Amino acid sequence: MKQIYEQIKEQIDNHDQFIILAHKSIDLDAFGSALGMYEILKSYGKSAVIVMENHPKNRSIQKSMQLLREKQINIEYTTKDKLIFPKEKALVIILDTNKKELLEVPNILEQYSDCILLDHHIESENTLNNIILKYIDNNASSTSEMITRYLKTLKIEVPSEVATILLTGIVVDTNNFNIKTTSKTYEAAAYLMTLGASNIEKQTLLKENREDYFTRQDFVKKSTMVNKHMALCVMDHNHYQNHQLALIAEDLLQFDAVEASFTIGFVGKKLVGISARSVGEIDVEKYMRAMGGGGHKTDAACVIHTSNIQKVKRKLLKLIQE
Ligand SMILES: [Mn+2]
């Protein structure tokens, strides 16, 4: 562990400017870890930017950014069309994904040769290669947990709002400390509390509006059991965000007998997504990998280029029956 931190430090020392890059549709785990990394770089006197989409749709991200602004915690953001750091001096730090096509800037490696990656997702054949340093910890609940451990090792103090966002990142990725949660996850959470993370603020960031809640409950109501232990929800023909699919799958896990759940819905034009969740025994990553996606045993997803949602459903049901 210490060795990997030393290797990261070496890379940081070798560069002057840093581009922090996460996956598309940035979520709280990616954003929390990006902020944590930003603080680490700041503590070394380095300048960094976090690459963000133009107008993040995720309300929790909007609220987090607003919270930082209100508390005058200055974070440098940029968008993918404004990456101006010179190639030779910049290091790209990829967080919370290891797949090229999921990156906010998929062709980043063509623009910048120096790149390191910190992630907690399982590697696959599409995992980014040609990277100076890869730190992938599948036992970590979240990238926020990994970065928090790193902060703790370095004894770096971050603003309490950043600690809150990191904690919220862990909460989201563990479905409220239910999946992928180990003693280290709680240790990371405990450390964030000592840095001033607020449970009240955390709840505020996670609050949703009533309409979204009711929409979701309608889909939960329409879900069915596909066998003794698996629930399925097929959404309508409107477009939804990945995290909306995930929330439905997570809701379904709360019910008696449900050990795994799947939500299928449109996430774009001719793009059907599946979000899969498991309480721990059933390996949903296996199913999502077979459908062209990936993730973890307990939370995985895939996206399929098609406008036929029923076909996706049939394919998934067939896989489940096998
Ligand atoms: Mn994550």
mmCIF file of C-alpha atoms and ligand atoms in Angstrom:
data_model
loop_
_atom_site.group_PDB
_atom_site.id
_atom_site.type_symbol
_atom_site.label_atom_id
_atom_site.label_comp_id
_atom_site.label_asym_id
_atom_site.label_seq_id
_atom_site.Cartn_x
_atom_site.Cartn_y
_atom_site.Cartn_z
ATOM 1 C CA MET A 1 0.000 0.000 0.000
ATOM 2 C CA LYS A 2 2.718 2.407 1.062
ATOM 3 C CA GLN A 3 4.557 1.528 -2.095
ATOM 4 C CA ILE A 4 1.671 2.514 -4.324
ATOM 5 C CA TYR A 5 1.329 5.867 -2.549
ATOM 6 C CA GLU A 6 5.039 6.446 -3.107
ATOM 7 C CA GLN A 7 4.612 5.666 -6.774
ATOM 8 C CA ILE A 8 1.730 8.115 -7.027
ATOM 9 C CA LYS A 9 3.804 10.741 -5.238
ATOM 10 C CA GLU A 10 6.650 10.169 -7.673
ATOM 11 C CA GLN A 11 4.297 10.829 -10.585
ATOM 12 C CA ILE A 12 2.963 13.931 -8.888
ATOM 13 C CA ASP A 13 6.511 15.192 -8.357
ATOM 14 C CA ASN A 14 7.286 14.649 -12.029
ATOM 15 C CA HIS A 15 4.492 16.903 -13.238
ATOM 16 C CA ASP A 16 3.346 20.478 -12.782
ATOM 17 C CA GLN A 17 -0.237 20.403 -13.883
ATOM 18 C CA PHE A 18 -2.980 17.902 -13.297
ATOM 19 C CA ILE A 19 -6.166 16.973 -15.038
ATOM 20 C CA ILE A 20 -8.588 15.049 -12.871
ATOM 21 C CA LEU A 21 -10.949 13.050 -15.005
ATOM 22 C CA ALA A 22 -13.774 10.737 -14.035
ATOM 23 C CA HIS A 23 -16.490 8.888 -15.895
ATOM 24 C CA LYS A 24 -19.352 10.352 -17.920
ATOM 25 C CA SER A 25 -22.451 11.312 -15.927
ATOM 26 C CA ILE A 26 -20.221 12.034 -12.964
ATOM 27 C CA ASP A 27 -21.656 10.703 -9.694
ATOM 28 C CA LEU A 28 -20.914 11.495 -6.079
ATOM 29 C CA ASP A 29 -18.245 8.829 -5.730
ATOM 30 C CA ALA A 30 -16.362 10.152 -8.736
ATOM 31 C CA PHE A 31 -16.870 13.775 -7.696
ATOM 32 C CA GLY A 32 -15.948 13.113 -4.050
ATOM 33 C CA SER A 33 -12.760 11.317 -5.019
ATOM 34 C CA ALA A 34 -11.939 14.046 -7.558
ATOM 35 C CA LEU A 35 -12.216 16.653 -4.811
ATOM 36 C CA GLY A 36 -10.090 14.531 -2.486
ATOM 37 C CA MET A 37 -7.430 14.193 -5.180
ATOM 38 C CA TYR A 38 -7.649 17.916 -5.841
ATOM 39 C CA GLU A 39 -6.919 18.598 -2.162
ATOM 40 C CA ILE A 40 -3.963 16.196 -2.200
ATOM 41 C CA LEU A 41 -2.487 17.998 -5.202
ATOM 42 C CA LYS A 42 -3.159 21.362 -3.619
ATOM 43 C CA SER A 43 -1.307 20.282 -0.492
ATOM 44 C CA TYR A 44 1.711 19.582 -2.713
ATOM 45 C CA GLY A 45 1.421 23.058 -4.196
ATOM 46 C CA LYS A 46 0.345 21.769 -7.602
ATOM 47 C CA SER A 47 -2.331 23.187 -9.849
ATOM 48 C CA ALA A 48 -5.155 20.954 -10.935
ATOM 49 C CA VAL A 49 -8.473 21.066 -12.719
ATOM 50 C CA ILE A 50 -11.430 18.732 -12.500
ATOM 51 C CA VAL A 51 -13.056 17.954 -15.832
ATOM 52 C CA MET A 52 -16.822 18.268 -15.619
ATOM 53 C CA GLU A 53 -19.617 17.990 -18.146
ATOM 54 C CA ASN A 54 -21.134 21.359 -19.077
ATOM 55 C CA HIS A 55 -24.272 21.142 -16.977
ATOM 56 C CA PRO A 56 -24.217 18.077 -14.741
ATOM 57 C CA LYS A 57 -27.692 16.566 -14.669
ATOM 58 C CA ASN A 58 -27.217 14.736 -11.400
ATOM 59 C CA ARG A 59 -28.922 16.941 -8.799
ATOM 60 C CA SER A 60 -26.623 15.751 -6.008
ATOM 61 C CA ILE A 61 -23.660 16.942 -8.054
ATOM 62 C CA GLN A 62 -25.334 20.290 -8.689
ATOM 63 C CA LYS A 63 -25.996 20.654 -4.972
ATOM 64 C CA SER A 64 -22.438 19.646 -4.072
ATOM 65 C CA MET A 65 -20.979 22.234 -6.432
ATOM 66 C CA GLN A 66 -23.294 24.846 -5.024
ATOM 67 C CA LEU A 67 -22.318 23.956 -1.462
ATOM 68 C CA LEU A 68 -18.636 24.402 -2.331
ATOM 69 C CA ARG A 69 -19.373 27.739 -3.978
ATOM 70 C CA GLU A 70 -21.368 28.962 -1.010
ATOM 71 C CA LYS A 71 -18.552 28.079 1.370
ATOM 72 C CA GLN A 72 -16.087 29.748 -0.967
ATOM 73 C CA ILE A 73 -14.088 26.605 -1.486
ATOM 74 C CA ASN A 74 -12.524 27.361 -4.816
ATOM 75 C CA ILE A 75 -12.215 24.428 -7.136
ATOM 76 C CA GLU A 76 -10.957 24.807 -10.694
ATOM 77 C CA TYR A 77 -13.239 23.080 -13.147
ATOM 78 C CA THR A 78 -12.918 22.710 -16.858
ATOM 79 C CA THR A 79 -14.825 21.018 -19.660
ATOM 80 C CA LYS A 80 -13.524 18.535 -22.180
ATOM 81 C CA ASP A 81 -13.197 21.126 -24.947
ATOM 82 C CA LYS A 82 -11.078 23.390 -22.745
ATOM 83 C CA LEU A 83 -8.158 21.170 -21.817
ATOM 84 C CA ILE A 84 -5.340 23.630 -22.279
ATOM 85 C CA PHE A 85 -2.509 22.234 -20.188
ATOM 86 C CA PRO A 86 0.613 21.527 -22.222
ATOM 87 C CA LYS A 87 1.031 17.878 -22.979
ATOM 88 C CA GLU A 88 4.566 17.518 -21.644
ATOM 89 C CA LYS A 89 3.854 18.895 -18.212
ATOM 90 C CA ALA A 90 0.438 17.526 -17.451
ATOM 91 C CA LEU A 91 -0.577 14.333 -15.734
ATOM 92 C CA VAL A 92 -4.084 12.979 -16.182
ATOM 93 C CA ILE A 93 -5.536 11.281 -13.125
ATOM 94 C CA ILE A 94 -8.440 9.021 -13.986
ATOM 95 C CA LEU A 95 -10.841 8.184 -11.193
ATOM 96 C CA ASP A 96 -13.722 5.750 -10.678
ATOM 97 C CA THR A 97 -13.583 3.956 -14.021
ATOM 98 C CA ASN A 98 -11.012 1.968 -15.908
ATOM 99 C CA LYS A 99 -12.732 1.860 -19.272
ATOM 100 C CA LYS A 100 -11.951 4.218 -22.114
ATOM 101 C CA GLU A 101 -15.490 4.453 -23.460
ATOM 102 C CA LEU A 102 -16.866 5.466 -20.065
ATOM 103 C CA LEU A 103 -14.518 8.414 -19.638
ATOM 104 C CA GLU A 104 -15.835 11.959 -19.802
ATOM 105 C CA VAL A 105 -13.085 12.422 -22.419
ATOM 106 C CA PRO A 106 -12.764 9.014 -24.111
ATOM 107 C CA ASN A 107 -9.795 9.998 -26.265
ATOM 108 C CA ILE A 108 -7.807 11.527 -23.412
ATOM 109 C CA LEU A 109 -4.870 9.162 -23.948
ATOM 110 C CA GLU A 110 -4.518 10.433 -27.484
ATOM 111 C CA GLN A 111 -4.234 13.960 -26.099
ATOM 112 C CA TYR A 112 -2.063 13.264 -23.074
ATOM 113 C CA SER A 113 0.466 10.509 -22.779
ATOM 114 C CA ASP A 114 0.989 10.657 -19.028
ATOM 115 C CA CYS A 115 -1.875 9.121 -17.196
ATOM 116 C CA ILE A 116 -2.516 7.318 -13.923
ATOM 117 C CA LEU A 117 -5.683 5.597 -12.787
ATOM 118 C CA LEU A 118 -7.313 4.963 -9.412
ATOM 119 C CA ASP A 119 -10.428 2.865 -9.361
ATOM 120 C CA HIS A 120 -12.374 0.149 -7.595
ATOM 121 C CA HIS A 121 -14.112 -1.520 -10.556
ATOM 122 C CA ILE A 122 -13.210 -4.957 -11.834
ATOM 123 C CA GLU A 123 -10.882 -4.915 -14.826
ATOM 124 C CA SER A 124 -11.935 -6.387 -18.127
ATOM 125 C CA GLU A 125 -10.578 -6.689 -21.637
ATOM 126 C CA ASN A 126 -11.579 -3.040 -22.254
ATOM 127 C CA THR A 127 -9.586 -1.757 -19.314
ATOM 128 C CA LEU A 128 -7.270 1.090 -20.289
ATOM 129 C CA ASN A 129 -3.751 0.014 -21.096
ATOM 130 C CA ASN A 130 -0.620 2.051 -21.694
ATOM 131 C CA ILE A 131 -0.986 3.777 -18.409
ATOM 132 C CA ILE A 132 1.946 4.743 -16.221
ATOM 133 C CA LEU A 133 0.322 3.601 -13.041
ATOM 134 C CA LYS A 134 -2.825 1.688 -12.267
ATOM 135 C CA TYR A 135 -4.143 1.393 -8.747
ATOM 136 C CA ILE A 136 -7.256 -0.726 -8.798
ATOM 137 C CA ASP A 137 -8.647 -2.028 -5.537
ATOM 138 C CA ASN A 138 -11.680 -4.240 -6.009
ATOM 139 C CA ASN A 139 -12.045 -4.612 -2.258
ATOM 140 C CA ALA A 140 -12.621 -0.918 -1.795
ATOM 141 C CA SER A 141 -16.282 0.066 -1.699
ATOM 142 C CA SER A 142 -15.692 3.194 -3.695
ATOM 143 C CA THR A 143 -13.029 5.466 -5.098
ATOM 144 C CA SER A 144 -13.993 7.890 -2.333
ATOM 145 C CA GLU A 145 -12.968 5.239 0.203
ATOM 146 C CA MET A 146 -9.619 4.756 -1.572
ATOM 147 C CA ILE A 147 -8.912 8.484 -1.683
ATOM 148 C CA THR A 148 -9.974 8.897 1.948
ATOM 149 C CA ARG A 149 -7.456 6.227 2.989
ATOM 150 C CA TYR A 150 -4.847 8.089 0.993
ATOM 151 C CA LEU A 151 -5.769 11.388 2.682
ATOM 152 C CA LYS A 152 -5.522 9.671 6.054
ATOM 153 C CA THR A 153 -2.091 8.256 5.290
ATOM 154 C CA LEU A 154 -0.865 11.670 4.192
ATOM 155 C CA LYS A 155 -2.590 13.298 7.187
ATOM 156 C CA ILE A 156 -4.097 15.885 4.878
ATOM 157 C CA GLU A 157 -6.996 17.865 6.201
ATOM 158 C CA VAL A 158 -9.675 18.837 3.753
ATOM 159 C CA PRO A 159 -12.514 21.362 4.165
ATOM 160 C CA SER A 160 -15.413 19.789 6.039
ATOM 161 C CA GLU A 161 -17.620 20.168 2.939
ATOM 162 C CA VAL A 162 -15.194 18.087 0.900
ATOM 163 C CA ALA A 163 -15.223 15.475 3.688
ATOM 164 C CA THR A 164 -19.023 15.474 3.508
ATOM 165 C CA ILE A 165 -19.004 14.940 -0.253
ATOM 166 C CA LEU A 166 -16.485 12.090 0.080
ATOM 167 C CA LEU A 167 -18.696 10.511 2.733
ATOM 168 C CA THR A 168 -21.723 10.905 0.480
ATOM 169 C CA GLY A 169 -19.750 9.233 -2.303
ATOM 170 C CA ILE A 170 -19.176 6.217 -0.048
ATOM 171 C CA VAL A 171 -22.844 6.196 0.958
ATOM 172 C CA VAL A 172 -23.984 6.167 -2.669
ATOM 173 C CA ASP A 173 -21.609 3.428 -3.790
ATOM 174 C CA THR A 174 -22.392 1.195 -0.821
ATOM 175 C CA ASN A 175 -26.130 1.795 -1.003
ATOM 176 C CA ASN A 176 -25.952 3.241 2.498
ATOM 177 C CA PHE A 177 -23.290 0.872 3.876
ATOM 178 C CA ASN A 178 -25.165 -2.194 2.690
ATOM 179 C CA ILE A 179 -22.999 -3.517 -0.127
ATOM 180 C CA LYS A 180 -19.208 -3.808 -0.566
ATOM 181 C CA THR A 181 -18.867 -2.466 2.964
ATOM 182 C CA THR A 182 -15.872 -3.603 4.999
ATOM 183 C CA SER A 183 -14.218 -2.480 8.219
ATOM 184 C CA LYS A 184 -12.040 -0.247 6.044
ATOM 185 C CA THR A 185 -15.132 1.445 4.647
ATOM 186 C CA TYR A 186 -16.276 2.331 8.156
ATOM 187 C CA GLU A 187 -12.748 3.451 9.043
ATOM 188 C CA ALA A 188 -12.748 5.780 6.062
ATOM 189 C CA ALA A 189 -16.183 7.088 7.038
ATOM 190 C CA ALA A 190 -14.993 7.578 10.614
ATOM 191 C CA TYR A 191 -11.984 9.528 9.404
ATOM 192 C CA LEU A 192 -14.215 11.768 7.312
ATOM 193 C CA MET A 193 -16.328 12.453 10.393
ATOM 194 C CA THR A 194 -13.188 13.557 12.250
ATOM 195 C CA LEU A 195 -12.558 15.963 9.365
ATOM 196 C CA GLY A 196 -15.958 17.480 10.016
ATOM 197 C CA ALA A 197 -18.193 15.634 7.554
ATOM 198 C CA SER A 198 -21.795 16.448 8.316
ATOM 199 C CA ASN A 199 -24.563 13.864 8.308
ATOM 200 C CA ILE A 200 -27.150 16.591 7.940
ATOM 201 C CA GLU A 201 -25.431 18.083 4.902
ATOM 202 C CA LYS A 202 -24.977 14.574 3.544
ATOM 203 C CA GLN A 203 -28.729 14.010 3.679
ATOM 204 C CA THR A 204 -29.355 17.357 2.020
ATOM 205 C CA LEU A 205 -27.105 16.391 -0.881
ATOM 206 C CA LEU A 206 -28.984 13.119 -1.294
ATOM 207 C CA LYS A 207 -32.492 14.491 -1.015
ATOM 208 C CA GLU A 208 -34.538 14.194 -4.154
ATOM 209 C CA ASN A 209 -37.603 16.023 -5.364
ATOM 210 C CA ARG A 210 -41.050 14.590 -4.792
ATOM 211 C CA GLU A 211 -41.837 14.074 -8.470
ATOM 212 C CA ASP A 212 -38.716 11.978 -9.036
ATOM 213 C CA TYR A 213 -39.616 9.916 -5.990
ATOM 214 C CA PHE A 214 -43.176 9.281 -7.160
ATOM 215 C CA THR A 215 -42.027 8.417 -10.677
ATOM 216 C CA ARG A 216 -39.640 5.893 -9.206
ATOM 217 C CA GLN A 217 -42.257 4.380 -6.932
ATOM 218 C CA ASP A 218 -44.537 3.889 -9.941
ATOM 219 C CA PHE A 219 -41.838 1.830 -11.606
ATOM 220 C CA VAL A 220 -41.131 -0.083 -8.410
ATOM 221 C CA LYS A 221 -44.838 -0.907 -8.257
ATOM 222 C CA LYS A 222 -44.788 -2.195 -11.825
ATOM 223 C CA SER A 223 -41.766 -4.435 -11.266
ATOM 224 C CA THR A 224 -42.113 -8.205 -11.261
ATOM 225 C CA MET A 225 -40.314 -11.219 -9.877
ATOM 226 C CA VAL A 226 -38.623 -13.157 -12.677
ATOM 227 C CA ASN A 227 -37.876 -16.090 -10.396
ATOM 228 C CA LYS A 228 -37.805 -16.747 -6.656
ATOM 229 C CA HIS A 229 -35.041 -14.273 -5.893
ATOM 230 C CA MET A 230 -34.791 -11.830 -8.736
ATOM 231 C CA ALA A 231 -36.855 -8.749 -9.468
ATOM 232 C CA LEU A 232 -37.075 -6.902 -12.753
ATOM 233 C CA CYS A 233 -38.333 -3.470 -13.675
ATOM 234 C CA VAL A 234 -38.747 -2.435 -17.297
ATOM 235 C CA MET A 235 -39.230 1.310 -17.622
ATOM 236 C CA ASP A 236 -41.232 3.135 -20.284
ATOM 237 C CA HIS A 237 -40.030 4.766 -23.501
ATOM 238 C CA ASN A 238 -38.876 8.029 -21.951
ATOM 239 C CA HIS A 239 -35.183 8.662 -21.413
ATOM 240 C CA TYR A 240 -33.746 8.383 -17.909
ATOM 241 C CA GLN A 241 -30.366 8.847 -16.288
ATOM 242 C CA ASN A 242 -28.268 5.868 -15.291
ATOM 243 C CA HIS A 243 -28.557 6.699 -11.640
ATOM 244 C CA GLN A 244 -32.370 6.704 -11.874
ATOM 245 C CA LEU A 245 -32.212 3.113 -13.093
ATOM 246 C CA ALA A 246 -29.814 2.276 -10.296
ATOM 247 C CA LEU A 247 -32.080 3.781 -7.648
ATOM 248 C CA ILE A 248 -34.986 1.607 -8.757
ATOM 249 C CA ALA A 249 -32.805 -1.515 -8.652
ATOM 250 C CA GLU A 250 -31.656 -0.507 -5.175
ATOM 251 C CA ASP A 251 -35.223 0.036 -4.010
ATOM 252 C CA LEU A 252 -36.180 -3.445 -5.185
ATOM 253 C CA LEU A 253 -33.513 -5.000 -2.943
ATOM 254 C CA GLN A 254 -35.447 -3.852 0.097
ATOM 255 C CA PHE A 255 -38.194 -6.382 -0.391
ATOM 256 C CA ASP A 256 -38.541 -9.865 1.081
ATOM 257 C CA ALA A 257 -37.036 -12.594 -1.077
ATOM 258 C CA VAL A 258 -35.359 -10.176 -3.493
ATOM 259 C CA GLU A 259 -31.660 -10.987 -3.676
ATOM 260 C CA ALA A 260 -30.922 -9.448 -7.039
ATOM 261 C CA SER A 261 -32.647 -6.829 -9.139
ATOM 262 C CA PHE A 262 -32.476 -5.405 -12.628
ATOM 263 C CA THR A 263 -33.844 -2.195 -14.131
ATOM 264 C CA ILE A 264 -34.013 -1.776 -17.884
ATOM 265 C CA GLY A 265 -34.657 1.631 -19.408
ATOM 266 C CA PHE A 266 -33.702 4.072 -22.133
ATOM 267 C CA VAL A 267 -30.667 6.151 -21.187
ATOM 268 C CA GLY A 268 -30.393 7.914 -24.537
ATOM 269 C CA LYS A 269 -31.470 7.780 -28.129
ATOM 270 C CA LYS A 270 -31.230 4.134 -29.231
ATOM 271 C CA LEU A 271 -29.471 3.382 -25.961
ATOM 272 C CA VAL A 272 -30.936 0.940 -23.488
ATOM 273 C CA GLY A 273 -29.303 0.601 -20.090
ATOM 274 C CA ILE A 274 -29.552 -2.081 -17.466
ATOM 275 C CA SER A 275 -28.714 -1.445 -13.860
ATOM 276 C CA ALA A 276 -28.239 -4.543 -11.713
ATOM 277 C CA ARG A 277 -27.930 -4.893 -7.969
ATOM 278 C CA SER A 278 -27.436 -7.768 -5.559
ATOM 279 C CA VAL A 279 -27.466 -8.035 -1.784
ATOM 280 C CA GLY A 280 -24.323 -10.166 -1.985
ATOM 281 C CA GLU A 281 -24.829 -13.807 -2.952
ATOM 282 C CA ILE A 282 -25.884 -13.516 -6.579
ATOM 283 C CA ASP A 283 -23.175 -12.241 -8.920
ATOM 284 C CA VAL A 284 -24.877 -9.641 -11.101
ATOM 285 C CA GLU A 285 -21.598 -8.623 -12.735
ATOM 286 C CA LYS A 286 -21.631 -11.976 -14.521
ATOM 287 C CA TYR A 287 -24.941 -11.093 -16.196
ATOM 288 C CA MET A 288 -23.927 -7.575 -17.078
ATOM 289 C CA ARG A 289 -20.616 -8.755 -18.519
ATOM 290 C CA ALA A 290 -22.518 -11.198 -20.710
ATOM 291 C CA MET A 291 -24.579 -8.241 -21.916
ATOM 292 C CA GLY A 292 -21.438 -6.218 -22.717
ATOM 293 C CA GLY A 293 -21.109 -4.269 -19.483
ATOM 294 C CA GLY A 294 -19.449 -4.835 -16.147
ATOM 295 C CA GLY A 295 -19.120 -3.639 -12.580
ATOM 296 C CA HIS A 296 -19.073 -5.509 -9.314
ATOM 297 C CA LYS A 297 -20.625 -8.685 -7.964
ATOM 298 C CA THR A 298 -23.177 -6.527 -6.149
ATOM 299 C CA ASP A 299 -23.601 -3.667 -8.576
ATOM 300 C CA ALA A 300 -23.148 -3.708 -12.284
ATOM 301 C CA ALA A 301 -24.558 -2.185 -15.420
ATOM 302 C CA CYS A 302 -24.474 -2.247 -19.175
ATOM 303 C CA VAL A 303 -25.590 -0.115 -22.107
ATOM 304 C CA ILE A 304 -26.815 -1.587 -25.375
ATOM 305 C CA HIS A 305 -27.202 0.198 -28.705
ATOM 306 C CA THR A 306 -30.769 -0.591 -29.662
ATOM 307 C CA SER A 307 -34.208 0.937 -29.755
ATOM 308 C CA ASN A 308 -35.857 -2.351 -28.817
ATOM 309 C CA ILE A 309 -36.206 -2.480 -25.048
ATOM 310 C CA GLN A 310 -38.235 -5.709 -25.167
ATOM 311 C CA LYS A 311 -35.423 -7.468 -26.973
ATOM 312 C CA VAL A 312 -33.029 -6.468 -24.202
ATOM 313 C CA LYS A 313 -35.487 -7.791 -21.667
ATOM 314 C CA ARG A 314 -35.785 -11.136 -23.473
ATOM 315 C CA LYS A 315 -32.017 -11.476 -23.709
ATOM 316 C CA LEU A 316 -31.590 -10.796 -19.999
ATOM 317 C CA LEU A 317 -34.371 -13.224 -19.048
ATOM 318 C CA LYS A 318 -32.751 -15.892 -21.199
ATOM 319 C CA LEU A 319 -29.410 -15.367 -19.449
ATOM 320 C CA ILE A 320 -31.086 -15.593 -16.064
ATOM 321 C CA GLN A 321 -32.864 -18.820 -16.992
ATOM 322 C CA GLU A 322 -29.618 -20.406 -18.162
HETATM 323 MN MN MN B 1 -17.570 4.335 -7.757
#
